[in-house]
Short mmCIF file of C-alpha atoms in Angstrom, two decimals:
data_model
loop_
_atom_site.label_atom_id
_atom_site.label_comp_id
_atom_site.label_asym_id
_atom_site.label_seq_id
_atom_site.Cartn_x
_atom_site.Cartn_y
_atom_site.Cartn_z
CA MET X 5 12.68 -143.00 24.98
CA ILE X 6 12.28 -140.29 27.63
CA GLU X 7 8.77 -138.85 27.66
CA ILE X 8 8.85 -135.15 26.91
CA LEU X 9 5.15 -134.47 26.52
CA LYS X 10 2.28 -135.31 28.80
CA GLY X 11 0.20 -135.10 25.67
CA CYS X 12 -1.16 -132.74 23.05
CA ARG X 13 -4.46 -131.99 21.39
CA GLU X 14 -5.86 -130.14 18.41
CA VAL X 15 -8.48 -127.47 18.97
CA GLY X 16 -9.65 -126.39 15.57
CA ASP X 17 -6.61 -125.02 13.74
CA THR X 18 -4.52 -124.81 16.93
CA VAL X 19 -2.40 -127.45 18.61
CA VAL X 20 -1.98 -127.40 22.37
CA LEU X 21 1.20 -129.01 23.71
CA TYR X 22 1.52 -130.11 27.34
CA PRO X 23 5.25 -130.49 28.20
CA GLN X 24 6.41 -132.86 30.94
CA ASN X 25 7.20 -131.88 34.53
CA TYR X 26 10.77 -130.90 33.66
CA ILE X 27 12.28 -129.19 30.64
CA ASN X 28 15.87 -129.28 31.79
CA GLY X 29 17.80 -131.70 29.60
CA ILE X 30 18.86 -132.00 25.99
CA GLU X 31 16.17 -134.66 25.46
CA GLY X 32 13.80 -131.68 25.42
CA GLU X 33 14.97 -130.95 21.87
CA LYS X 34 12.55 -133.68 20.83
CA LEU X 35 9.81 -131.09 21.46
CA GLU X 36 11.07 -129.27 18.36
CA GLU X 37 10.70 -132.46 16.35
CA VAL X 38 7.13 -132.85 17.63
CA CYS X 39 6.33 -129.32 16.47
CA GLY X 40 7.93 -130.20 13.13
CA THR X 41 5.41 -133.01 12.61
CA PHE X 42 2.59 -130.49 13.06
CA PHE X 43 4.21 -128.01 10.65
CA GLU X 44 4.20 -130.79 8.07
CA LYS X 45 0.45 -131.15 8.65
CA GLY X 46 0.07 -127.42 7.93
CA ILE X 47 -0.62 -126.34 11.52
CA LYS X 48 0.73 -122.89 12.35
CA LYS X 49 -0.96 -122.02 15.63
CA PHE X 50 0.43 -123.39 18.87
CA VAL X 51 -0.36 -123.03 22.53
CA ILE X 52 2.24 -124.42 24.90
CA ASP X 53 0.54 -125.08 28.20
CA PHE X 54 2.93 -125.35 31.12
CA SER X 55 0.40 -126.17 33.82
CA GLU X 56 2.02 -129.62 34.18
CA THR X 57 5.57 -128.25 34.03
CA ASP X 58 7.37 -127.74 37.33
CA ILE X 59 10.87 -126.75 36.26
CA ILE X 60 12.31 -125.00 33.22
CA ASN X 61 16.03 -124.28 33.40
CA SER X 62 18.40 -122.55 30.98
CA ILE X 63 18.50 -125.65 28.75
CA GLY X 64 14.69 -125.63 28.67
CA VAL X 65 14.71 -121.95 27.76
CA SER X 66 17.11 -122.66 24.90
CA ILE X 67 14.85 -125.44 23.63
CA LEU X 68 11.73 -123.24 23.82
CA ILE X 69 13.56 -120.50 21.94
CA GLY X 70 14.35 -123.08 19.25
CA ILE X 71 10.63 -123.87 18.99
CA ILE X 72 9.66 -120.21 18.91
CA GLU X 73 12.15 -119.56 16.10
CA LYS X 74 10.81 -122.46 14.08
CA ILE X 75 7.20 -121.31 14.51
CA LYS X 76 8.18 -117.76 13.55
CA GLU X 77 10.08 -118.99 10.48
CA SER X 78 6.95 -120.76 9.28
CA LYS X 79 4.92 -117.56 9.90
CA GLY X 80 3.12 -119.27 12.75
CA VAL X 81 1.90 -118.06 16.13
CA VAL X 82 2.71 -119.38 19.58
CA LEU X 83 1.20 -118.50 22.95
CA PHE X 84 2.07 -119.71 26.44
CA SER X 85 -0.32 -120.62 29.21
CA GLY X 86 -0.41 -122.09 32.68
CA LEU X 87 3.08 -120.92 33.73
CA ASN X 88 3.69 -121.25 37.46
CA LYS X 89 5.23 -118.34 39.36
CA VAL X 90 8.80 -119.66 39.20
CA ASN X 91 8.72 -120.44 35.50
CA LEU X 92 7.02 -117.14 34.69
CA GLU X 93 9.90 -115.40 36.51
CA VAL X 94 12.46 -117.39 34.47
CA PHE X 95 10.68 -116.34 31.25
CA ARG X 96 10.68 -112.75 32.41
CA ILE X 97 14.41 -112.85 33.27
CA VAL X 98 15.39 -114.17 29.85
CA GLY X 99 13.00 -111.83 28.07
CA LEU X 100 10.58 -114.40 26.69
CA THR X 101 7.53 -112.71 28.24
CA LYS X 102 8.23 -109.64 26.11
CA LEU X 103 8.11 -111.71 22.95
CA ILE X 104 5.50 -114.37 23.59
CA PRO X 105 2.20 -113.51 25.25
CA SER X 106 1.51 -115.62 28.29
CA PHE X 107 -1.97 -116.44 29.61
CA ALA X 108 -3.15 -117.74 32.94
CA THR X 109 -5.09 -120.60 31.43
CA GLU X 110 -5.14 -122.66 28.29
CA ALA X 111 -8.71 -121.49 27.62
CA ASP X 112 -7.57 -117.85 27.72
CA ALA X 113 -4.77 -118.58 25.26
CA LEU X 114 -7.13 -120.47 22.94
CA GLU X 115 -9.60 -117.61 23.07
CA GLU X 116 -6.83 -115.18 22.16
CA MET X 117 -5.81 -117.47 19.36
CA GLY X 118 -9.42 -117.47 18.16
CA ALA X 119 -9.33 -121.22 17.99
CA THR X 120 -12.44 -122.62 16.40
CA GLY X 121 -13.80 -126.08 15.91
CA THR X 122 -14.41 -129.06 18.15
CA PRO X 123 -11.67 -130.02 20.58
CA VAL X 124 -10.06 -133.38 19.83
CA ALA X 125 -9.11 -135.64 22.73
CA ALA X 126 -5.40 -135.83 23.49
CA SER X 127 -5.27 -139.53 22.72
CA ALA X 128 -6.72 -138.91 19.25
CA VAL X 129 -3.63 -136.96 18.19
CA SER X 130 -1.10 -139.40 16.89
CA ILE X 131 2.53 -138.35 17.11
CA GLU X 132 5.72 -140.29 17.58
CA LEU X 133 7.39 -139.17 20.81
CA MET O 17 26.74 -101.66 26.24
CA PRO O 18 24.04 -101.08 28.88
CA ASP O 19 25.26 -101.40 32.45
CA THR O 20 22.26 -101.91 34.70
CA ASP O 21 22.48 -104.02 37.83
CA PRO O 22 20.86 -107.40 37.38
CA SER O 23 17.85 -108.16 39.53
CA LEU O 24 18.10 -110.55 42.47
CA GLU O 25 15.92 -113.04 40.57
CA LYS O 26 18.26 -112.91 37.59
CA LEU O 27 21.31 -113.40 39.82
CA ILE O 28 19.68 -116.47 41.39
CA PHE O 29 18.74 -117.87 37.97
CA ASN O 30 22.30 -117.37 36.71
CA LEU O 31 23.83 -118.85 39.86
CA ASN O 32 21.56 -121.84 39.46
CA THR O 33 22.70 -122.23 35.85
CA LEU O 34 26.37 -122.02 36.91
CA SER O 35 25.75 -124.68 39.51
CA GLU O 36 24.06 -126.92 36.91
CA LEU O 37 26.92 -126.29 34.50
CA GLY O 38 29.42 -127.34 37.17
CA THR O 39 27.45 -130.50 37.85
CA GLU O 40 27.20 -131.30 34.14
CA ILE O 41 30.87 -130.82 33.28
CA THR O 42 32.02 -132.91 36.22
CA SER O 43 29.48 -135.66 35.54
CA ALA O 44 30.27 -139.05 34.06
CA ASN O 45 27.97 -138.24 31.14
CA ASP O 46 29.06 -138.81 27.57
CA PHE O 47 31.32 -135.94 26.42
CA LYS O 48 29.07 -135.03 23.48
CA ARG O 49 26.16 -134.70 25.86
CA ILE O 50 28.20 -132.54 28.23
CA VAL O 51 29.20 -130.08 25.51
CA LYS O 52 25.68 -129.94 24.04
CA SER O 53 24.17 -129.31 27.48
CA SER O 54 26.82 -126.67 28.18
CA LEU O 55 26.07 -124.89 24.92
CA LEU O 56 22.31 -124.93 25.60
CA MET O 57 22.89 -123.56 29.11
CA VAL O 58 24.88 -120.66 27.65
CA MET O 59 22.28 -120.01 24.94
CA GLY O 60 19.38 -120.27 27.41
CA SER O 61 21.06 -117.84 29.80
CA PHE O 62 21.18 -115.16 27.11
CA SER O 63 18.07 -116.19 25.15
CA ALA O 64 20.23 -116.81 22.09
CA SER O 65 18.68 -118.87 19.31
CA LYS O 66 21.93 -119.72 17.51
CA GLY O 67 25.13 -121.05 18.95
CA VAL O 68 28.12 -123.22 18.23
CA LEU O 69 30.88 -124.68 20.38
CA TYR O 70 34.22 -125.24 18.65
CA THR O 71 37.06 -127.29 20.02
CA TYR O 72 40.65 -127.19 18.80
CA ASP O 73 41.79 -130.36 17.08
CA ALA O 74 45.57 -130.32 17.64
CA GLU O 75 46.10 -133.14 15.12
CA ARG O 76 44.36 -131.40 12.22
CA LEU O 77 45.24 -127.88 13.48
CA VAL O 78 41.64 -126.80 13.06
CA PHE O 79 38.75 -125.66 15.27
CA SER O 80 35.92 -128.15 14.77
CA PRO O 81 32.29 -127.61 15.81
CA ILE O 82 31.35 -130.23 18.41
CA ALA O 83 27.91 -128.84 19.31
CA SER O 84 25.60 -126.39 17.63
CA LYS O 85 22.00 -125.25 17.68
CA GLY O 86 19.79 -123.12 15.49
CA LEU O 87 22.25 -122.71 12.61
CA THR O 88 20.83 -122.63 9.10
CA GLU O 89 24.08 -123.88 7.56
CA PRO O 90 26.92 -126.10 8.86
CA ALA O 91 29.36 -124.27 11.13
CA GLY O 92 32.37 -125.91 9.42
CA GLY O 93 35.96 -126.02 10.66
CA LEU O 94 38.08 -122.92 11.27
CA ARG O 95 41.79 -122.60 10.66
CA LEU O 96 43.71 -119.94 12.58
CA SER O 97 47.39 -119.08 12.45
CA GLU O 98 49.57 -119.81 15.48
CA SER O 99 50.06 -116.12 16.14
CA ALA O 100 46.28 -115.56 15.98
CA MET O 101 45.76 -118.39 18.47
CA ARG O 102 48.37 -116.91 20.81
CA GLY O 103 46.71 -113.51 20.49
CA LEU O 104 43.22 -114.90 21.16
CA ALA O 105 44.46 -116.87 24.19
CA GLU O 106 45.11 -113.53 25.88
CA HIS O 107 41.43 -112.61 25.61
CA SER O 108 39.74 -113.86 28.72
CA ARG O 109 36.68 -111.71 28.03
CA PRO O 110 34.15 -112.44 25.30
CA VAL O 111 34.05 -110.02 22.38
CA ASP O 112 31.40 -108.66 20.07
CA ILE O 113 32.28 -109.64 16.51
CA GLY O 114 31.04 -106.28 15.33
CA SER O 115 33.42 -104.38 17.61
CA GLY O 116 36.84 -103.13 16.61
CA GLN O 117 38.63 -105.09 19.35
CA SER O 118 41.99 -106.64 18.50
CA ALA O 119 40.56 -110.13 19.05
CA VAL O 120 38.28 -109.61 16.05
CA ALA O 121 41.32 -108.83 13.93
CA HIS O 122 42.97 -112.06 15.17
CA LEU O 123 39.88 -114.01 14.14
CA GLY O 124 40.39 -112.82 10.56
CA GLN O 125 38.19 -114.74 8.13
CA ALA O 126 36.61 -116.62 11.02
CA SER O 127 34.75 -113.48 12.05
CA GLU O 128 33.33 -113.27 8.51
CA ARG O 129 32.13 -116.84 8.85
CA PHE O 130 30.51 -116.01 12.20
CA ARG O 131 28.71 -113.02 10.66
CA ARG O 132 27.42 -115.19 7.82
CA LEU O 133 26.10 -117.68 10.39
CA GLY O 134 24.29 -114.83 12.15
CA LEU O 135 26.52 -115.05 15.24
CA LYS O 136 27.47 -112.05 17.33
CA VAL O 137 29.48 -112.77 20.48
CA VAL O 138 32.48 -115.06 20.84
CA ALA O 139 33.83 -116.39 24.14
CA PHE O 140 37.31 -117.93 24.09
CA LEU O 141 37.85 -121.18 25.96
CA VAL O 142 41.32 -120.73 27.42
CA VAL O 143 43.20 -122.73 30.05
CA ARG O 144 46.71 -121.67 31.07
CA ASP O 145 47.20 -119.47 28.02
CA GLU O 146 46.15 -122.24 25.68
CA LEU O 147 43.18 -121.65 23.37
CA LEU O 148 41.14 -124.86 23.53
CA GLY O 149 37.97 -123.72 21.80
CA MET O 150 35.33 -121.06 21.32
CA ILE O 151 31.66 -120.56 22.02
CA VAL O 152 29.90 -118.27 19.59
CA ILE O 153 26.28 -117.17 20.03
CA ASN O 154 23.96 -114.79 18.23
CA GLU O 155 22.14 -111.74 19.52
CA LYS O 156 19.45 -112.07 22.18
CA LEU O 157 16.01 -113.11 20.96
CA GLY O 158 14.59 -109.71 21.93
CA GLY O 159 17.44 -107.85 20.27
CA GLU O 160 18.79 -106.29 23.50
CA ALA O 161 22.51 -105.63 23.64
CA TYR O 162 24.79 -107.79 25.77
CA SER O 163 25.51 -105.93 29.01
CA SER O 164 28.85 -105.94 30.84
CA TYR O 165 27.23 -108.27 33.34
CA ASP O 166 26.20 -110.62 30.50
CA LEU O 167 29.74 -110.72 29.14
CA GLN O 168 31.10 -111.34 32.62
CA LEU O 169 28.68 -114.22 33.11
CA LEU O 170 29.53 -115.61 29.67
CA SER O 171 33.22 -115.38 30.59
CA VAL O 172 32.68 -117.41 33.80
CA MET O 173 30.64 -120.02 31.92
CA ALA O 174 33.34 -120.20 29.24
CA GLN O 175 36.04 -120.79 31.88
CA ASN O 176 34.07 -123.70 33.30
CA ILE O 177 33.54 -125.20 29.86
CA ALA O 178 37.22 -124.67 29.00
CA PHE O 179 38.24 -126.81 32.00
CA SER O 180 35.88 -129.50 30.80
CA LEU O 181 37.48 -129.43 27.34
CA GLN O 182 40.94 -129.58 28.90
CA SER O 183 40.02 -132.59 31.07
CA HIS O 184 38.62 -134.36 28.03
CA SER O 185 41.70 -133.51 25.99
CA LEU O 186 44.04 -134.77 28.74
CA LEU O 187 42.01 -137.95 29.06
CA LYS O 188 42.17 -138.47 25.30
CA LYS O 189 45.95 -137.98 25.30
CA LEU O 190 46.29 -140.35 28.25
CA MET O 191 44.17 -142.99 26.53
CA HIS O 192 46.21 -142.56 23.35
CA LYS O 193 49.48 -143.07 25.29
CA PHE O 194 47.98 -145.99 27.19
CA ASN O 195 46.89 -147.69 23.96
CA GLU O 196 50.28 -147.00 22.39
CA ASN O 197 52.09 -148.52 25.37
CA LYS O 198 49.68 -151.43 25.46
CA GLU O 199 50.37 -152.17 21.81
CA LEU O 200 54.12 -151.84 22.39
CA TYR O 201 53.92 -154.19 25.34
CA GLU O 202 51.87 -156.71 23.34
CA ASN O 203 54.47 -156.57 20.55
CA LEU O 204 57.31 -157.11 23.01
CA ARG O 205 55.41 -159.94 24.64
CA ARG O 206 54.82 -161.56 21.25
CA ILE O 207 58.50 -161.21 20.32
CA TYR O 208 59.45 -162.66 23.71
CA TYR O 209 57.22 -165.70 23.29
CA ASP O 210 58.24 -166.16 19.66
CA THR O 211 61.88 -166.15 20.76
CA ILE O 212 61.27 -168.73 23.47
CA HIS O 213 59.32 -170.92 21.04
CA ALA O 214 62.13 -170.58 18.51
CA PHE O 215 64.59 -171.73 21.20
CA ALA O 216 62.36 -174.68 22.04
CA ALA O 217 62.19 -175.64 18.37
CA ALA O 218 65.99 -175.33 18.10
CA ILE O 219 66.43 -177.59 21.14
CA ASP O 220 64.03 -180.23 19.80
CA ALA O 221 65.58 -180.04 16.32
CA LYS O 222 68.82 -181.51 17.70
CA ASP O 223 67.03 -184.75 18.40
CA ALA O 224 65.12 -186.32 15.53
CA TYR O 225 63.08 -188.34 18.03
CA THR O 226 62.11 -185.60 20.41
CA LYS O 227 60.19 -183.34 18.05
CA GLY O 228 57.65 -181.44 20.11
CA HIS O 229 59.08 -182.72 23.41
CA SER O 230 59.64 -179.26 24.89
CA HIS O 231 56.14 -178.13 23.92
CA ARG O 232 54.54 -181.24 25.42
CA VAL O 233 56.56 -180.91 28.65
CA ALA O 234 55.52 -177.24 28.84
CA THR O 235 51.86 -178.17 28.35
CA TYR O 236 51.93 -181.05 30.86
CA CYS O 237 53.71 -178.86 33.43
CA ALA O 238 51.03 -176.17 33.10
CA VAL O 239 48.18 -178.69 33.50
CA VAL O 240 49.68 -180.27 36.63
CA ALA O 241 50.49 -176.84 38.12
CA THR O 242 46.87 -175.83 37.49
CA GLU O 243 45.70 -179.00 39.24
CA LEU O 244 47.90 -178.05 42.21
CA GLY O 245 46.21 -174.63 42.36
CA TRP O 246 49.13 -172.49 41.18
CA SER O 247 48.47 -168.84 40.26
CA ASP O 248 48.23 -167.90 36.57
CA GLU O 249 51.57 -166.10 36.79
CA ARG O 250 53.39 -169.14 38.24
CA ILE O 251 51.73 -171.40 35.67
CA GLU O 252 53.05 -169.15 32.90
CA GLY O 253 56.52 -169.42 34.49
CA ILE O 254 56.54 -173.22 34.55
CA ARG O 255 55.22 -173.28 30.98
CA ILE O 256 58.23 -171.21 29.87
CA ALA O 257 60.55 -173.41 31.97
CA GLY O 258 59.06 -176.45 30.23
CA LEU O 259 59.85 -174.96 26.83
CA LEU O 260 63.46 -174.28 27.85
CA HIS O 261 64.26 -177.15 30.23
CA ASP O 262 66.49 -178.97 27.70
CA ILE O 263 68.28 -175.84 26.44
CA GLY O 264 71.56 -177.26 27.79
CA LYS O 265 71.36 -179.96 25.09
CA ILE O 266 72.37 -177.28 22.60
CA ALA O 267 75.92 -177.78 23.92
CA VAL O 268 75.75 -181.59 23.57
CA ASP O 269 77.05 -183.26 20.42
CA ARG O 270 74.18 -184.26 18.12
CA THR O 271 75.67 -187.77 17.61
CA ILE O 272 75.44 -188.43 21.34
CA ILE O 273 71.82 -187.28 21.55
CA ASN O 274 70.81 -189.44 18.59
CA LYS O 275 73.00 -192.46 19.41
CA PRO O 276 70.94 -195.66 18.98
CA SER O 277 73.03 -197.70 21.44
CA SER O 278 74.25 -197.37 25.03
CA LEU O 279 76.34 -194.32 25.80
CA SER O 280 79.96 -194.54 26.91
CA GLY O 281 81.01 -193.09 30.26
CA HIS O 282 82.30 -189.91 28.64
CA GLU O 283 79.11 -189.54 26.60
CA CYS O 284 77.00 -190.01 29.72
CA VAL O 285 78.92 -187.26 31.49
CA GLU O 286 78.40 -184.92 28.55
CA ILE O 287 74.66 -185.52 28.24
CA ASN O 288 74.13 -185.46 32.01
CA ALA O 289 75.70 -182.03 32.06
CA HIS O 290 72.80 -180.53 30.09
CA PRO O 291 70.78 -179.43 33.19
CA VAL O 292 73.79 -177.49 34.51
CA VAL O 293 74.61 -176.03 31.10
CA GLY O 294 70.94 -175.03 30.78
CA TYR O 295 71.06 -173.44 34.22
CA GLU O 296 74.21 -171.51 33.27
CA ILE O 297 72.47 -170.16 30.15
CA LEU O 298 69.13 -169.34 31.77
CA SER O 299 70.48 -167.86 35.00
CA LYS O 300 71.95 -165.02 32.91
CA ILE O 301 68.47 -164.09 31.67
CA LYS O 302 66.20 -161.87 33.76
CA PHE O 303 62.86 -163.64 33.46
CA PRO O 304 59.66 -162.03 34.74
CA TRP O 305 58.93 -165.38 36.47
CA LYS O 306 60.80 -166.93 39.37
CA GLY O 307 62.59 -170.30 39.43
CA ILE O 308 63.08 -171.02 35.72
CA PRO O 309 66.88 -171.64 35.92
CA PHE O 310 66.52 -173.98 38.91
CA MET O 311 63.59 -175.91 37.41
CA THR O 312 65.91 -176.51 34.44
CA ARG O 313 68.89 -177.49 36.63
CA ASN O 314 66.87 -179.86 38.81
CA HIS O 315 64.59 -181.64 36.36
CA HIS O 316 66.72 -184.84 36.63
CA GLU O 317 66.85 -184.89 40.42
CA LYS O 318 65.06 -187.75 42.17
CA ILE O 319 62.93 -187.42 45.30
CA ASP O 320 65.14 -189.95 47.12
CA GLY O 321 68.30 -187.93 46.45
CA THR O 322 69.86 -190.23 43.82
CA GLY O 323 69.36 -187.95 40.83
CA TYR O 324 71.71 -185.40 39.25
CA PRO O 325 73.39 -182.92 39.14
CA ASP O 326 73.06 -181.91 42.84
CA ARG O 327 71.64 -185.12 44.38
CA LEU O 328 68.89 -183.08 46.05
CA ALA O 329 66.11 -184.91 47.92
CA GLY O 330 62.47 -184.21 48.91
CA ASP O 331 61.67 -180.55 49.52
CA GLU O 332 65.20 -179.52 48.53
CA ILE O 333 63.87 -179.84 45.01
CA SER O 334 61.38 -177.11 44.13
CA GLN O 335 57.82 -178.23 43.40
CA GLY O 336 58.21 -176.90 39.87
CA ALA O 337 61.25 -179.11 39.28
CA ARG O 338 59.42 -182.10 40.79
CA ILE O 339 56.55 -181.54 38.32
CA MET O 340 59.00 -181.24 35.47
CA THR O 341 60.87 -184.41 36.48
CA LEU O 342 57.66 -186.40 36.25
CA VAL O 343 56.24 -185.01 33.02
CA ASP O 344 59.67 -185.09 31.32
CA ALA O 345 60.01 -188.78 32.18
CA PHE O 346 56.40 -189.48 31.14
CA ASP O 347 56.92 -187.86 27.73
CA ALA O 348 60.26 -189.64 27.29
CA MET O 349 58.55 -192.96 28.00
CA THR O 350 55.54 -192.37 25.73
CA THR O 351 57.57 -191.29 22.67
CA ASP O 352 60.00 -193.22 20.47
CA ARG O 353 63.70 -192.87 21.31
CA PRO O 354 66.78 -193.76 19.23
CA TYR O 355 67.44 -196.72 21.49
CA ARG O 356 63.85 -198.05 21.99
CA ARG O 357 60.23 -197.84 20.86
CA ARG O 358 57.79 -195.86 22.95
CA LEU O 359 56.10 -197.52 25.92
CA SER O 360 52.32 -197.86 25.98
CA PHE O 361 50.32 -195.49 28.17
CA THR O 362 49.53 -198.21 30.71
CA VAL O 363 53.16 -199.36 30.96
CA ALA O 364 54.35 -195.78 31.37
CA MET O 365 51.78 -195.17 34.10
CA GLY O 366 52.92 -198.39 35.75
CA GLU O 367 56.47 -196.98 35.77
CA LEU O 368 55.27 -193.76 37.42
CA LYS O 369 53.58 -195.81 40.11
CA LYS O 370 56.61 -198.07 40.53
CA HIS O 371 58.99 -195.14 40.98
CA SER O 372 56.65 -192.99 43.07
CA SER O 373 58.45 -191.94 46.27
CA THR O 374 61.87 -192.90 44.84
CA GLN O 375 62.20 -191.03 41.54
CA PHE O 376 58.96 -189.05 41.66
CA ASP O 377 57.16 -187.03 44.32
CA PRO O 378 54.03 -189.09 45.19
CA ASP O 379 51.98 -185.90 45.53
CA ILE O 380 52.89 -184.94 41.97
CA VAL O 381 52.08 -188.47 40.77
CA HIS O 382 48.71 -188.12 42.49
CA SER O 383 48.01 -184.76 40.80
CA PHE O 384 49.09 -186.09 37.41
CA VAL O 385 46.78 -189.11 37.79
CA SER O 386 43.99 -186.82 38.98
CA VAL O 387 44.29 -184.75 35.78
CA LEU O 388 44.20 -187.90 33.64
CA LYS O 389 41.16 -189.23 35.51
CA LYS O 390 39.32 -185.95 34.87
CA GLU O 391 40.27 -185.98 31.20
CA ALA O 392 39.22 -189.61 30.70
CA SER O 393 35.90 -189.12 32.50
CA GLY O 394 35.07 -185.89 30.68
CA ARG O 395 35.23 -183.83 33.89
CA ALA O 396 38.17 -181.70 32.75
CA ASP O 397 37.49 -178.22 31.32
CA ARG O 398 39.50 -179.41 28.33
CA THR O 399 41.54 -182.49 27.55
CA THR O 400 45.23 -181.67 27.23
CA ILE O 401 47.42 -184.69 27.97
CA LEU O 402 45.51 -187.59 26.40
CA PRO O 403 45.19 -186.02 22.90
CA LEU O 404 48.96 -185.43 22.80
CA LEU O 405 49.78 -189.12 23.27
CA ASP O 406 50.81 -191.05 20.18
CA GLU O 407 48.36 -193.80 21.07
CA LYS O 408 44.66 -194.25 20.42
CA LEU O 409 43.06 -194.63 23.81
CA ASP O 410 39.55 -195.44 24.91
CA ASN O 411 38.48 -193.05 27.65
CA ARG O 412 36.43 -195.68 29.49
CA ALA O 413 39.41 -198.08 29.45
CA VAL O 414 41.73 -195.33 30.69
CA SER O 415 39.31 -194.49 33.49
CA ASP O 416 39.02 -198.12 34.54
CA PHE O 417 42.79 -198.60 34.37
CA LEU O 418 43.54 -195.53 36.45
CA LYS O 419 40.87 -196.45 38.99
CA ALA O 420 42.27 -199.95 39.34
CA THR O 421 45.94 -198.90 39.38
CA PHE O 422 46.00 -195.76 41.54
#
């Protein structure tokens, strides 16, 4: 299976997802399934940290919109962090920056989220990728 | 609709997407993957969360969804009248389902379905005035209206995707025709072979003693030709010639063929005419293989020029006929005849050796012996000749005999 996440971790009641270098193929839809496993666990707060993501194309945008919709449907919250200049521009072009707040760092996003509790190491979060 | 000029960054992003779309639709990727990627590229370009790509199924006369995303209920198939399809094929530009454009009227109940699915804009996939499909997407995530530029971009993307659908459709039609022709050819081929086998059975049925003779001669011919390195096509030709080599006997009186005593002069003339009669019959048939009529005509010629009907010698006789002469004689010797019991394998082989260079081509004798040696020693890919003999033989004894004799 193609790896779509570098990893993820739970910080209190928030889950931080670290997508792979590229979100530019339909395999990226698996990200939605990953989020689904967290919904089932009752988690509603997400930070998607793109500091490890080099390229997001129109397919990637479509996939992220799918995730945003799902989080919204479950009355959840999602924040972005770590977007590089190019990807931030893509998000601005397609209007995502108007809808989802974006932060320079993961810590900033977590602070905004008001995440509490002890961070759990990435490896401790068990999900089927 | 708002008409503001897109920023340079947006133009570059869209150009990049068009380039990726071009790469995707011309790739060797699976078709389902291509259409799904294409749909996501369209949706991503306009930050749409719902979308569906329909393709027209000409067999079922219905538009079927082949890719979708974000829908809360199945897109389902759409049926449009022929006049509606003709009308929609004229719409190269995407339309807003909520608008009063004539295309919306053509869509009829389909536009109701789109509304129920939460979809807003439909782009028609048209190639040469033929409606091949539709892409339908919802409003932008932020709720902004689609600008003229957006609709123009969607139109260009739709044209690219339409060509992809057309290529796939043409390929499908081509494959369908190819499979149809292949099946037809296989049927013809089967009928052809069945007919030849029926002829062979009819030939052998004239002679109570030669049941299976034509099939054995065909099989022996093919094995020796293989040993001589013939191509598969030529081997198939000599196999068919083997099945038909005695077809001229159809014209010979049954009482002569089955006569248990010596034949009179007149009877000899009649039976010896069977190669020429066979040639006359087979030369009127256009076989896909060369040499079948002449192999039939010359299978009683002798290498020293004393055979019949043409008293040909050496290379004047085709190699195929020289093979057939040998295996025909071998099978005649190793099976019962009306006028004598069959000869044993060793006696028959002794006769081949004795008449090598007079009746038989020594090179063919050598190849025939070589095949038998391989079969007896277990070196042959499969044993063909020895199992067909009406004699229980010990492979070791056969090997020793052949080694000592040839």
